[in-house]
Amino acid sequence: MLRPENFIYRPKDTVIHRLDPRSKFYYAFLMLVLAILTIDFNLLLLLLLFTLFPILLGKILKQVLKAIQSSLFFLALIFIINFIFSLNVILALALVIRFLILIISFLAFSLTTSIDDIALSFYKLRFPYDFVLALTLAYRFIPTLFKDAVNIVDAQRSRGLETQKGNLIKRVKNFMPVIIPLLVVAIRRALNVAEAMESRCFGASKRPTNYYELKIKFGDILLFVASTILFIIVLAEILGLVKIAIV
Amino acid sequence: MIEFKEVYFKYPFEDTYALKNINIRISKGECVFIMGSNGAGKTTLIKHINGILKPTKGEVWVNGKNTKNFTVAELSKIVGIVFQNPDHQIFASSVYEEVAFALRNFKFDEKYIENKVNETLKFFSLEKYKEASPLFLSGGEKKRVTIASVVCYEPEILVLDEPTVGLDLKQRKNLVNLINELKKMNKTIIVVTHDIDFAIELANRVIIMNEGEVLKEGSISDIIYDEETLRKANLIQPIIPQVVTKLKLSISSKKIITIEDFLTNLEIILKNVKT
Ligand SMILES: Nc1ncnc2c1ncn2[C@@H]1O[C@H](COP(=O)(O)OP(=O)(O)OP(=O)(O)O)[C@@H](O)[C@H]1O
Ligand SMILES: [Mg+2]
């Protein structure tokens, strides 16, 4: 099962956590582009190797492994389908690795960057304040919503609701006692938040000030340069200008 | 009978135990109150009684059944739990349907359900909302609907998580009456609350929890005269024990719990005040 805990930021004090969200995003984005551009097994393996640095430095290996574990099914599916259609083990494996790179580089960003930092980056990029705030709130309520869902399922099961047995129609029907309270709770909370925000003068200013500021540090420049170099090299290889061999 | 044997429990992905070495025995017909500060683990504890949560270590036994080996649906027929937040269970299109929900799940026949629901609604003064949507009731009314929706299937063990929150005086008295009725019927009742006056009215025994452990277990008079435990559990000492403690009596004061106790013993109390 996909558990949101595996995908959610937790504060930690590491080099990676302290980096500017923009440089981390730049890194994750380049990895993503490269992984999509190439289908070469060697190159993908190299990229996979590179995705490991931020994971180890950011001390999020455990969470990443759990996330990979919960996507094992997809990985297996990718492998099987591609193998059936191409009968090529290397190609099927390459596609699995590509998917892994996508997951890992996304996690390297999302697990080490607080939503406040992400929102602040958007804000600095001149996105409207409303948009930035909506983003923050949506993200913030994922764990809350998950807790609500657990409590609702618990409450209904305690009243004898059967969620595991029965045919499809019955299961969908049995889902209503969970879905309805979940929606109601979410809507109620949204309305409460809106009221609470308005009573604290939300909307009075189009571009309110920030408590935190983003600062580009040495580490950011390093990451920026390193990922750019990696990008250029891999791009060169893809275009056939240089040759890299690992396996 | 309910028995917790060296129960430890850890939520997935958490580093610390939410329950640590819990050993509790609750006999049939007892009315036990569980108290303690926010986050002490009270809700986590009661979720073990009908098997929603299974111990990480240790065992929970309910009427001779190890909860590990039974489904929530099977255990819920014996153990009815009313949870803290009514919004987490209310979903039906009418109050009638909401109260009938558990009865339907447990496959009672329609005639029985109709009688039972009507009777329960009447008891909780909810008849006038029978056809109304439960979603738009007030906080206290919703609370009553949720209590009604569990009480109506007459579980042998009833567990209430914060039942008095949002109830006015009349409804609170009603709830006290209900619990007294159930006690007479020899049902086992477990109440989680921060409301010590409610405990004084009903509890046979009080369990105080703190940081996932049982801090103290005893009669209500053991608890209300134990200032240190009360402080740890973030509970206010009721006014009578406060006064009696301040008076520094030379006799044991533990029997004096309510105003009535205080007044009937006034003469003795005044004679024994240390000066
Ligand atoms: N679903 C969950 N996942 C992880 N941790 C949880 C979960 N539910 C509760 N906890 C944690 O377990 C501890 C005990 O919580 P619990 O809800 O049992 O407390 P409580 O005594 O009922 O408090 P309250 O008086 O606020 O209702 C808390 O530290 C809480 O943060
Ligand atoms: Mg609780």
Coordinates of C-alpha atoms and ligand atoms in Angstrom, one line a residue:
Chain A
M1 CA 0.0 0.0 0.0
L2 CA 1.1 3.6 -0.7
R3 CA 1.7 5.1 2.7
P4 CA 2.1 8.9 2.7
E5 CA 4.5 8.8 5.6
N6 CA 7.1 7.5 3.2
F7 CA 6.8 10.5 0.9
I8 CA 6.6 13.2 3.5
Y9 CA 9.3 15.6 4.6
R10 CA 10.7 15.2 8.1
P11 CA 13.0 17.9 9.5
K12 CA 16.6 16.7 9.9
D13 CA 19.8 18.6 10.0
T14 CA 21.9 17.4 7.1
V15 CA 23.8 19.1 4.2
I16 CA 21.0 18.2 1.8
H17 CA 18.2 19.5 4.0
R18 CA 20.0 22.8 4.4
L19 CA 20.3 23.3 0.6
D20 CA 18.3 25.9 -1.2
P21 CA 15.1 24.3 -2.6
R22 CA 15.8 25.8 -6.0
S23 CA 19.1 24.1 -6.4
K24 CA 17.6 20.8 -5.2
F25 CA 14.8 21.2 -7.7
Y26 CA 17.3 22.0 -10.5
Y27 CA 19.1 18.8 -9.7
A28 CA 16.0 16.6 -9.5
F29 CA 14.7 18.1 -12.7
L30 CA 18.0 17.4 -14.6
M31 CA 18.0 13.9 -13.4
L32 CA 14.5 13.5 -14.6
V33 CA 15.2 14.9 -18.0
L34 CA 18.3 12.7 -18.4
A35 CA 16.5 9.6 -17.3
I36 CA 13.8 10.2 -19.9
L37 CA 16.2 11.2 -22.7
T38 CA 18.3 8.0 -22.5
I39 CA 17.4 4.4 -22.7
D40 CA 21.0 3.2 -22.6
F41 CA 21.5 0.7 -19.7
N42 CA 25.0 1.9 -18.8
L43 CA 23.9 5.5 -18.7
L44 CA 20.9 4.8 -16.6
L45 CA 23.0 2.8 -14.2
L46 CA 25.4 5.7 -13.9
L47 CA 22.5 8.1 -13.2
L48 CA 21.1 5.7 -10.6
L49 CA 24.5 5.8 -8.9
F50 CA 24.4 9.6 -8.8
T51 CA 20.9 9.6 -7.2
L52 CA 22.4 7.8 -4.3
F53 CA 24.5 10.7 -3.1
P54 CA 21.8 13.0 -1.9
I55 CA 20.0 10.0 -0.4
L56 CA 23.0 9.0 1.7
L57 CA 24.0 12.5 2.6
G58 CA 20.4 13.4 3.5
K59 CA 20.1 10.3 5.7
I60 CA 16.8 9.3 4.1
L61 CA 17.8 5.9 2.9
K62 CA 15.3 4.1 5.1
Q63 CA 12.3 6.2 3.8
V64 CA 13.4 5.8 0.2
L65 CA 13.7 2.0 0.6
K66 CA 10.2 1.9 2.1
A67 CA 8.9 3.9 -0.8
I68 CA 10.6 1.7 -3.3
Q69 CA 9.2 -1.3 -1.5
S70 CA 5.7 0.1 -1.8
S71 CA 6.2 0.6 -5.6
L72 CA 7.7 -2.9 -6.1
F73 CA 4.4 -3.9 -7.8
F74 CA 4.8 -1.2 -10.4
L75 CA 8.4 -2.0 -11.0
A76 CA 7.6 -5.6 -11.5
L77 CA 4.8 -4.6 -13.9
I78 CA 7.1 -2.4 -15.9
F79 CA 9.6 -5.2 -16.1
I80 CA 7.1 -7.9 -17.1
I81 CA 5.2 -5.9 -19.7
N82 CA 8.4 -4.6 -21.4
F83 CA 9.9 -8.0 -21.3
I84 CA 6.9 -9.6 -22.9
F85 CA 6.8 -7.0 -25.7
S86 CA 10.6 -6.8 -26.4
L87 CA 11.9 -10.1 -25.1
N88 CA 14.9 -8.0 -24.1
V89 CA 16.0 -8.4 -20.5
I90 CA 18.4 -5.4 -20.7
L91 CA 15.8 -3.1 -22.1
A92 CA 13.2 -4.2 -19.5
L93 CA 15.8 -3.6 -16.8
A94 CA 16.7 -0.2 -18.2
L95 CA 13.1 0.9 -18.0
V96 CA 12.9 -0.3 -14.4
I97 CA 16.0 1.7 -13.6
R98 CA 14.6 4.7 -15.3
F99 CA 11.5 4.5 -13.1
L100 CA 13.7 4.1 -10.1
I101 CA 15.7 7.2 -11.0
L102 CA 12.5 9.1 -11.3
I103 CA 11.2 8.0 -7.9
I104 CA 14.5 8.5 -6.1
S105 CA 15.3 11.9 -7.5
F106 CA 11.8 13.0 -6.7
L107 CA 12.1 11.7 -3.2
A108 CA 15.6 13.3 -2.8
F109 CA 13.8 16.6 -3.3
S110 CA 10.5 16.0 -1.5
L111 CA 11.9 14.2 1.5
T112 CA 14.5 16.9 2.3
T113 CA 12.6 20.1 1.5
S114 CA 9.9 21.5 3.7
I115 CA 6.8 22.6 2.0
D116 CA 7.4 26.1 3.4
D117 CA 10.7 26.2 1.5
I118 CA 9.0 25.0 -1.7
A119 CA 6.3 27.6 -1.4
L120 CA 8.8 30.3 -0.7
S121 CA 10.7 29.4 -3.9
F122 CA 7.5 29.7 -5.9
Y123 CA 6.8 33.0 -4.2
K124 CA 10.3 34.2 -5.1
L125 CA 9.7 33.2 -8.6
R126 CA 6.8 35.7 -8.6
F127 CA 4.0 33.2 -8.4
P128 CA 0.8 34.8 -6.9
Y129 CA 0.5 34.5 -3.1
D130 CA -2.9 32.8 -3.3
F131 CA -1.4 30.0 -5.4
V132 CA 1.5 29.6 -3.1
L133 CA -0.7 29.4 0.0
A134 CA -3.1 27.0 -1.6
L135 CA -0.1 24.8 -2.4
T136 CA 1.1 24.9 1.2
L137 CA -2.3 24.2 2.7
A138 CA -3.0 21.3 0.3
Y139 CA 0.3 19.7 1.2
R140 CA 0.0 20.3 4.9
F141 CA -3.4 18.6 5.1
I142 CA -2.3 15.3 3.5
P143 CA -1.1 13.7 6.8
T144 CA -4.1 15.1 8.7
L145 CA -6.4 13.7 6.1
F146 CA -4.7 10.4 6.3
K147 CA -5.1 10.4 10.1
D148 CA -8.8 11.2 9.6
A149 CA -9.2 8.4 7.2
V150 CA -7.7 5.9 9.7
N151 CA -9.9 7.1 12.5
I152 CA -13.0 6.9 10.3
V153 CA -12.2 3.4 9.1
D154 CA -11.7 2.4 12.8
A155 CA -15.0 4.0 13.9
Q156 CA -17.0 2.3 11.1
R157 CA -15.3 -1.1 11.6
S158 CA -16.1 -0.9 15.3
R159 CA -19.8 -0.7 14.2
G160 CA -19.5 -3.8 12.2
L161 CA -18.6 -2.4 8.8
E162 CA -17.0 -5.1 6.7
T163 CA -14.4 -3.6 4.3
Q164 CA -12.6 -6.7 3.1
K165 CA -15.3 -9.1 2.0
G166 CA -18.0 -9.1 -0.7
N167 CA -18.2 -8.5 -4.4
L168 CA -17.3 -5.2 -6.1
I169 CA -20.7 -3.5 -5.8
K170 CA -20.9 -4.5 -2.1
R171 CA -17.4 -3.2 -1.5
V172 CA -18.2 0.1 -3.2
K173 CA -21.3 0.4 -1.1
N174 CA -19.4 -0.4 2.0
F175 CA -17.0 2.4 1.1
M176 CA -19.6 5.1 1.5
P177 CA -19.5 5.2 5.3
V178 CA -15.8 6.0 5.0
I179 CA -15.9 8.4 2.0
I180 CA -18.7 10.6 3.3
P181 CA -17.3 11.5 6.7
L182 CA -13.9 12.0 5.0
L183 CA -15.3 14.5 2.6
V184 CA -17.4 16.2 5.2
V185 CA -14.4 16.5 7.6
A186 CA -12.2 17.9 4.8
I187 CA -14.7 20.4 3.7
R188 CA -15.5 21.5 7.2
R189 CA -11.8 21.9 7.8
A190 CA -11.3 24.0 4.7
L191 CA -14.1 26.3 5.7
N192 CA -12.6 26.6 9.2
V193 CA -9.2 27.4 7.8
A194 CA -10.7 30.0 5.5
E195 CA -12.5 31.7 8.4
A196 CA -9.5 31.6 10.6
M197 CA -7.3 33.1 7.8
E198 CA -9.8 35.8 7.0
S199 CA -10.0 36.8 10.7
R200 CA -6.3 37.2 10.6
C201 CA -6.4 39.7 7.7
F202 CA -5.7 37.3 4.8
G203 CA -6.1 39.2 1.5
A204 CA -5.2 42.5 3.0
S205 CA -2.0 42.6 1.1
K206 CA -1.3 41.2 -2.4
R207 CA 2.4 40.5 -1.6
P208 CA 2.9 40.0 2.2
T209 CA 6.4 39.8 3.6
N210 CA 8.1 36.6 4.6
Y211 CA 9.7 35.6 7.9
Y212 CA 12.3 33.4 6.2
E213 CA 14.5 34.4 3.3
L214 CA 16.2 32.0 0.8
K215 CA 19.9 32.3 0.5
I216 CA 22.2 30.7 -2.1
K217 CA 25.1 29.1 -0.2
F218 CA 28.3 27.4 -1.3
G219 CA 26.7 23.9 -1.3
D220 CA 24.0 25.2 -3.7
I221 CA 26.6 26.4 -6.1
L222 CA 28.4 23.1 -5.8
L223 CA 25.3 21.1 -6.5
F224 CA 24.3 23.4 -9.4
V225 CA 27.7 23.1 -11.0
A226 CA 27.9 19.3 -10.4
S227 CA 24.5 18.6 -11.8
T228 CA 25.1 20.8 -14.8
I229 CA 28.4 19.0 -15.6
L230 CA 26.7 15.7 -15.2
F231 CA 24.0 16.8 -17.5
I232 CA 26.4 18.0 -20.1
I233 CA 28.4 14.8 -20.0
V234 CA 25.4 12.5 -20.2
L235 CA 23.9 14.7 -22.9
A236 CA 27.1 14.4 -24.8
E237 CA 27.1 10.7 -24.5
I238 CA 23.5 10.5 -25.6
L239 CA 24.3 12.6 -28.7
G240 CA 27.2 10.2 -29.3
L241 CA 30.0 12.8 -28.7
V242 CA 31.7 10.8 -25.9
K243 CA 31.6 7.2 -24.7
I244 CA 31.0 6.0 -21.1
A245 CA 31.2 2.4 -20.2
I246 CA 30.5 0.9 -16.8
V247 CA 29.1 -2.6 -17.4
Chain B
M1 CA -13.6 -9.9 31.3
I2 CA -10.8 -7.9 29.7
E3 CA -7.2 -8.5 30.3
F4 CA -4.1 -6.7 29.0
K5 CA -1.0 -8.7 29.5
E6 CA 2.3 -6.8 29.2
V7 CA 1.0 -4.9 26.2
Y8 CA 3.4 -2.7 24.3
F9 CA 2.3 -0.9 21.2
K10 CA 4.2 1.2 18.6
Y11 CA 2.5 3.0 15.7
P12 CA 4.1 2.2 12.4
F13 CA 6.9 4.6 11.5
E14 CA 7.0 6.0 15.1
D15 CA 10.2 5.5 17.1
T16 CA 8.6 5.5 20.6
Y17 CA 6.0 3.2 22.1
A18 CA 2.5 4.7 22.5
L19 CA 1.8 2.0 25.1
K20 CA 4.4 0.5 27.5
N21 CA 4.0 -2.5 29.6
I22 CA 0.2 -2.2 30.2
N23 CA -1.2 -4.8 32.6
I24 CA -4.9 -4.3 33.3
R25 CA -7.7 -6.6 34.3
I26 CA -11.3 -5.4 34.1
S27 CA -14.0 -7.8 35.4
K28 CA -17.5 -8.2 34.1
G29 CA -19.8 -5.5 35.4
E30 CA -17.1 -3.1 36.4
C31 CA -17.2 0.6 35.5
V32 CA -13.6 1.7 34.9
F33 CA -12.5 5.2 34.1
I34 CA -9.3 5.9 32.2
M35 CA -7.8 9.3 32.6
G36 CA -4.6 11.1 31.8
S37 CA -3.2 14.1 29.8
N38 CA -3.5 14.6 26.0
G39 CA -1.4 12.1 24.2
A40 CA -1.1 9.8 27.2
G41 CA -2.3 6.8 25.1
K42 CA -5.9 6.5 26.2
T43 CA -7.4 6.2 22.8
T44 CA -4.6 3.9 21.7
L45 CA -5.4 1.7 24.6
I46 CA -9.1 1.4 24.0
K47 CA -8.6 0.6 20.3
H48 CA -7.0 -2.6 21.5
I49 CA -10.1 -3.8 23.2
N50 CA -12.0 -4.6 19.9
G51 CA -8.9 -5.5 18.0
I52 CA -8.6 -2.4 15.8
L53 CA -5.0 -2.2 17.0
K54 CA -3.1 -5.4 17.9
P55 CA -0.3 -5.2 20.5
T56 CA 3.2 -5.0 19.1
K57 CA 4.2 -7.2 22.1
G58 CA 2.0 -8.8 24.7
E59 CA -1.6 -9.9 24.5
V60 CA -5.1 -8.6 25.0
W61 CA -7.9 -11.0 26.0
V62 CA -11.6 -10.2 25.8
N63 CA -14.0 -12.7 27.2
G64 CA -11.5 -15.5 26.9
K65 CA -10.6 -14.5 23.3
N66 CA -7.2 -13.4 22.3
T67 CA -7.8 -10.3 20.1
K68 CA -5.0 -11.4 17.8
N69 CA -7.2 -14.3 16.5
F70 CA -10.4 -12.4 15.9
T71 CA -11.6 -9.8 13.4
V72 CA -12.8 -6.4 14.5
A73 CA -16.3 -7.2 13.3
E74 CA -16.4 -10.3 15.5
L75 CA -15.1 -8.5 18.6
S76 CA -17.2 -5.4 18.0
K77 CA -20.3 -7.4 18.6
I78 CA -19.1 -7.9 22.2
V79 CA -17.3 -4.5 22.5
G80 CA -19.0 -1.3 21.4
I81 CA -16.7 1.7 21.2
V82 CA -17.9 5.2 20.8
F83 CA -15.1 7.4 19.5
Q84 CA -14.0 10.9 20.5
N85 CA -14.9 12.7 17.3
P86 CA -18.5 12.2 16.0
D87 CA -17.5 13.6 12.6
H88 CA -15.4 10.5 12.1
Q89 CA -18.4 8.3 11.9
I90 CA -21.5 10.2 10.9
F91 CA -22.4 9.6 7.3
A92 CA -26.0 8.4 6.9
S93 CA -28.8 10.4 5.3
S94 CA -30.9 10.4 8.4
V95 CA -30.4 10.1 12.2
Y96 CA -32.5 6.9 12.0
E97 CA -30.2 5.3 9.4
E98 CA -27.1 6.4 11.4
V99 CA -28.4 4.7 14.5
A100 CA -29.5 1.6 12.6
F101 CA -26.1 1.2 10.9
A102 CA -24.5 -1.1 13.4
L103 CA -27.7 -3.2 13.8
R104 CA -27.8 -3.7 10.1
N105 CA -24.2 -4.7 9.9
F106 CA -24.8 -7.3 12.7
K107 CA -27.8 -8.6 10.7
F108 CA -30.6 -8.0 13.2
D109 CA -34.0 -8.3 11.6
E110 CA -35.8 -5.2 10.3
K111 CA -38.6 -5.3 12.9
Y112 CA -36.2 -5.6 15.8
I113 CA -34.1 -2.7 14.3
E114 CA -37.1 -0.4 14.0
N115 CA -38.1 -1.0 17.7
K116 CA -34.6 -0.7 19.0
V117 CA -33.8 2.5 17.1
N118 CA -37.0 4.2 18.1
E119 CA -36.5 3.3 21.7
T120 CA -32.9 4.5 21.6
L121 CA -33.7 7.8 19.9
K122 CA -36.4 8.4 22.5
F123 CA -33.9 7.8 25.3
F124 CA -31.5 10.3 23.9
S125 CA -34.2 12.9 23.1
L126 CA -33.5 12.6 19.4
E127 CA -36.9 11.5 18.0
K128 CA -37.6 14.9 16.5
Y129 CA -34.4 14.5 14.4
K130 CA -35.3 11.0 13.3
E131 CA -35.6 12.0 9.6
A132 CA -33.1 14.9 9.7
S133 CA -29.6 14.7 8.4
P134 CA -27.2 14.0 11.2
L135 CA -24.4 16.0 9.5
F136 CA -26.0 19.3 10.5
L137 CA -26.8 18.7 14.1
S138 CA -25.1 20.6 16.9
G139 CA -22.0 19.2 18.5
G140 CA -23.8 17.7 21.5
E141 CA -26.5 16.3 19.4
K142 CA -24.0 14.6 17.1
K143 CA -22.3 13.2 20.2
R144 CA -25.6 11.7 21.3
V145 CA -26.3 10.2 17.9
T146 CA -22.9 8.4 18.0
I147 CA -23.5 7.1 21.5
A148 CA -27.0 6.0 20.5
S149 CA -25.6 4.2 17.4
V150 CA -23.5 2.0 19.6
V151 CA -25.7 1.6 22.7
C152 CA -28.6 0.4 20.5
Y153 CA -27.0 -3.0 19.7
E154 CA -26.4 -3.6 23.4
P155 CA -22.8 -4.7 23.4
E156 CA -21.7 -6.5 26.5
I157 CA -18.8 -4.2 27.0
L158 CA -19.3 -0.5 26.3
V159 CA -16.3 1.9 25.7
L160 CA -16.8 5.6 25.6
D161 CA -14.1 8.0 24.5
E162 CA -14.7 11.5 26.0
P163 CA -18.5 11.1 26.1
T164 CA -19.3 14.3 28.0
V165 CA -17.6 16.7 25.6
G166 CA -20.2 19.2 24.4
L167 CA -23.1 17.8 26.3
D168 CA -25.2 20.2 28.3
L169 CA -26.2 19.5 31.9
K170 CA -29.4 17.7 31.1
Q171 CA -27.8 15.4 28.5
R172 CA -24.9 14.8 30.9
K173 CA -27.3 13.7 33.6
N174 CA -29.0 11.5 31.0
L175 CA -25.7 9.9 30.2
V176 CA -25.0 9.3 33.9
N177 CA -28.5 7.6 34.2
L178 CA -27.8 5.5 31.1
I179 CA -24.5 4.3 32.5
N180 CA -26.1 3.5 35.9
E181 CA -28.8 1.5 34.1
L182 CA -26.1 -0.4 32.2
K183 CA -24.2 -1.0 35.4
K184 CA -27.4 -2.6 36.9
M185 CA -27.6 -4.8 33.8
N186 CA -24.1 -6.0 34.7
K187 CA -22.5 -4.6 31.6
T188 CA -18.8 -3.7 31.6
I189 CA -18.2 0.0 31.0
I190 CA -15.0 1.8 30.2
V191 CA -14.9 5.5 30.0
V192 CA -12.1 7.7 28.8
T193 CA -12.4 11.3 30.1
H194 CA -10.8 14.4 31.5
D195 CA -13.9 15.1 33.5
I196 CA -13.1 14.1 37.0
D197 CA -16.6 15.0 38.3
F198 CA -18.0 12.5 35.9
A199 CA -15.7 9.9 37.3
I200 CA -16.7 10.7 40.8
E201 CA -20.3 10.0 39.9
L202 CA -19.7 6.7 38.2
A203 CA -16.3 5.1 38.6
N204 CA -15.7 1.8 40.4
R205 CA -12.1 2.2 39.6
V206 CA -9.8 4.7 38.0
I207 CA -6.8 4.1 35.9
I208 CA -4.4 7.1 35.4
M209 CA -2.2 7.0 32.3
N210 CA 0.8 9.0 31.6
E211 CA 3.2 8.8 28.5
G212 CA 1.9 5.4 27.5
E213 CA 2.1 3.8 31.0
V214 CA -0.3 3.2 33.8
L215 CA 0.7 5.7 36.4
K216 CA -1.8 4.7 39.1
E217 CA -4.8 2.5 39.5
G218 CA -7.2 2.8 42.4
S219 CA -10.6 3.9 43.7
I220 CA -11.7 7.4 43.0
S221 CA -10.9 8.5 46.5
D222 CA -7.3 7.2 46.1
I223 CA -7.0 9.4 43.0
I224 CA -8.6 12.6 44.1
Y225 CA -6.4 12.8 47.2
D226 CA -3.2 12.1 45.3
E227 CA -2.1 15.5 44.3
E228 CA 1.1 14.4 42.6
T229 CA -0.7 11.9 40.3
L230 CA -3.3 14.5 39.5
R231 CA -0.6 17.0 38.6
K232 CA 1.2 14.5 36.3
A233 CA -2.1 13.6 34.6
N234 CA -3.0 17.3 34.2
L235 CA -6.2 16.9 36.1
I236 CA -7.7 19.5 38.5
Q237 CA -8.3 18.3 42.0
P238 CA -12.0 18.7 42.7
I239 CA -12.9 21.4 45.2
I240 CA -13.9 19.1 48.2
P241 CA -10.7 17.2 48.4
Q242 CA -8.9 20.5 48.0
V243 CA -10.7 22.0 50.9
V244 CA -10.3 18.8 53.0
T245 CA -6.5 18.7 52.2
K246 CA -6.1 22.3 53.2
L247 CA -7.8 21.7 56.5
K248 CA -5.1 19.1 57.4
L249 CA -7.4 16.7 59.3
S250 CA -6.0 14.4 61.9
I251 CA -8.2 11.5 60.7
S252 CA -8.3 9.8 57.3
S253 CA -10.2 11.9 54.9
K254 CA -10.4 9.5 52.0
K255 CA -14.2 8.8 52.4
I256 CA -15.0 12.5 51.8
I257 CA -15.6 12.8 48.1
T258 CA -18.8 14.8 47.4
I259 CA -20.4 17.8 49.0
E260 CA -22.9 15.5 50.6
D261 CA -20.1 13.5 52.2
F262 CA -18.6 16.8 53.4
L263 CA -21.8 18.1 54.9
T264 CA -22.8 14.8 56.6
N265 CA -19.4 14.6 58.2
L266 CA -19.1 18.2 59.0
E267 CA -19.1 17.7 62.7
I268 CA -16.4 15.2 62.6
I269 CA -14.4 17.3 60.2
L270 CA -14.5 20.4 62.4
K271 CA -13.5 18.4 65.5
N272 CA -10.5 17.0 63.8
V273 CA -9.0 20.1 62.2
K274 CA -5.4 20.6 63.3
T275 CA -4.7 24.0 64.5
Ligands
LIG1 N1 -2.4 7.0 13.9 C1 -1.3 7.4 14.6 N2 0.0 7.3 14.1 C2 1.0 7.7 14.8 N3 1.0 8.1 16.1 C3 -0.2 8.2 16.7 C4 -1.4 7.9 16.0 N4 -2.4 8.1 16.8 C5 -1.9 8.6 18.0 N5 -0.6 8.6 17.9 C6 0.4 9.1 19.0 O1 0.3 8.2 20.1 C7 0.2 8.9 21.3 C8 -1.0 8.6 22.1 O2 -2.1 9.1 21.4 P1 -3.6 8.9 21.9 O3 -4.5 9.4 20.8 O4 -3.8 7.5 22.4 O5 -3.7 9.9 23.2 P2 -4.9 10.2 24.1 O6 -4.6 9.8 25.5 O7 -6.2 9.6 23.6 O8 -5.0 11.8 24.0 P3 -6.3 12.8 24.0 O9 -6.6 13.1 25.4 O10 -5.7 14.0 23.3 O11 -7.4 12.1 23.2 C9 0.4 10.4 20.9 O12 1.7 10.7 21.1 C10 0.0 10.4 19.5 O13 0.7 11.5 18.8
MG2 MG -7.9 10.3 22.8

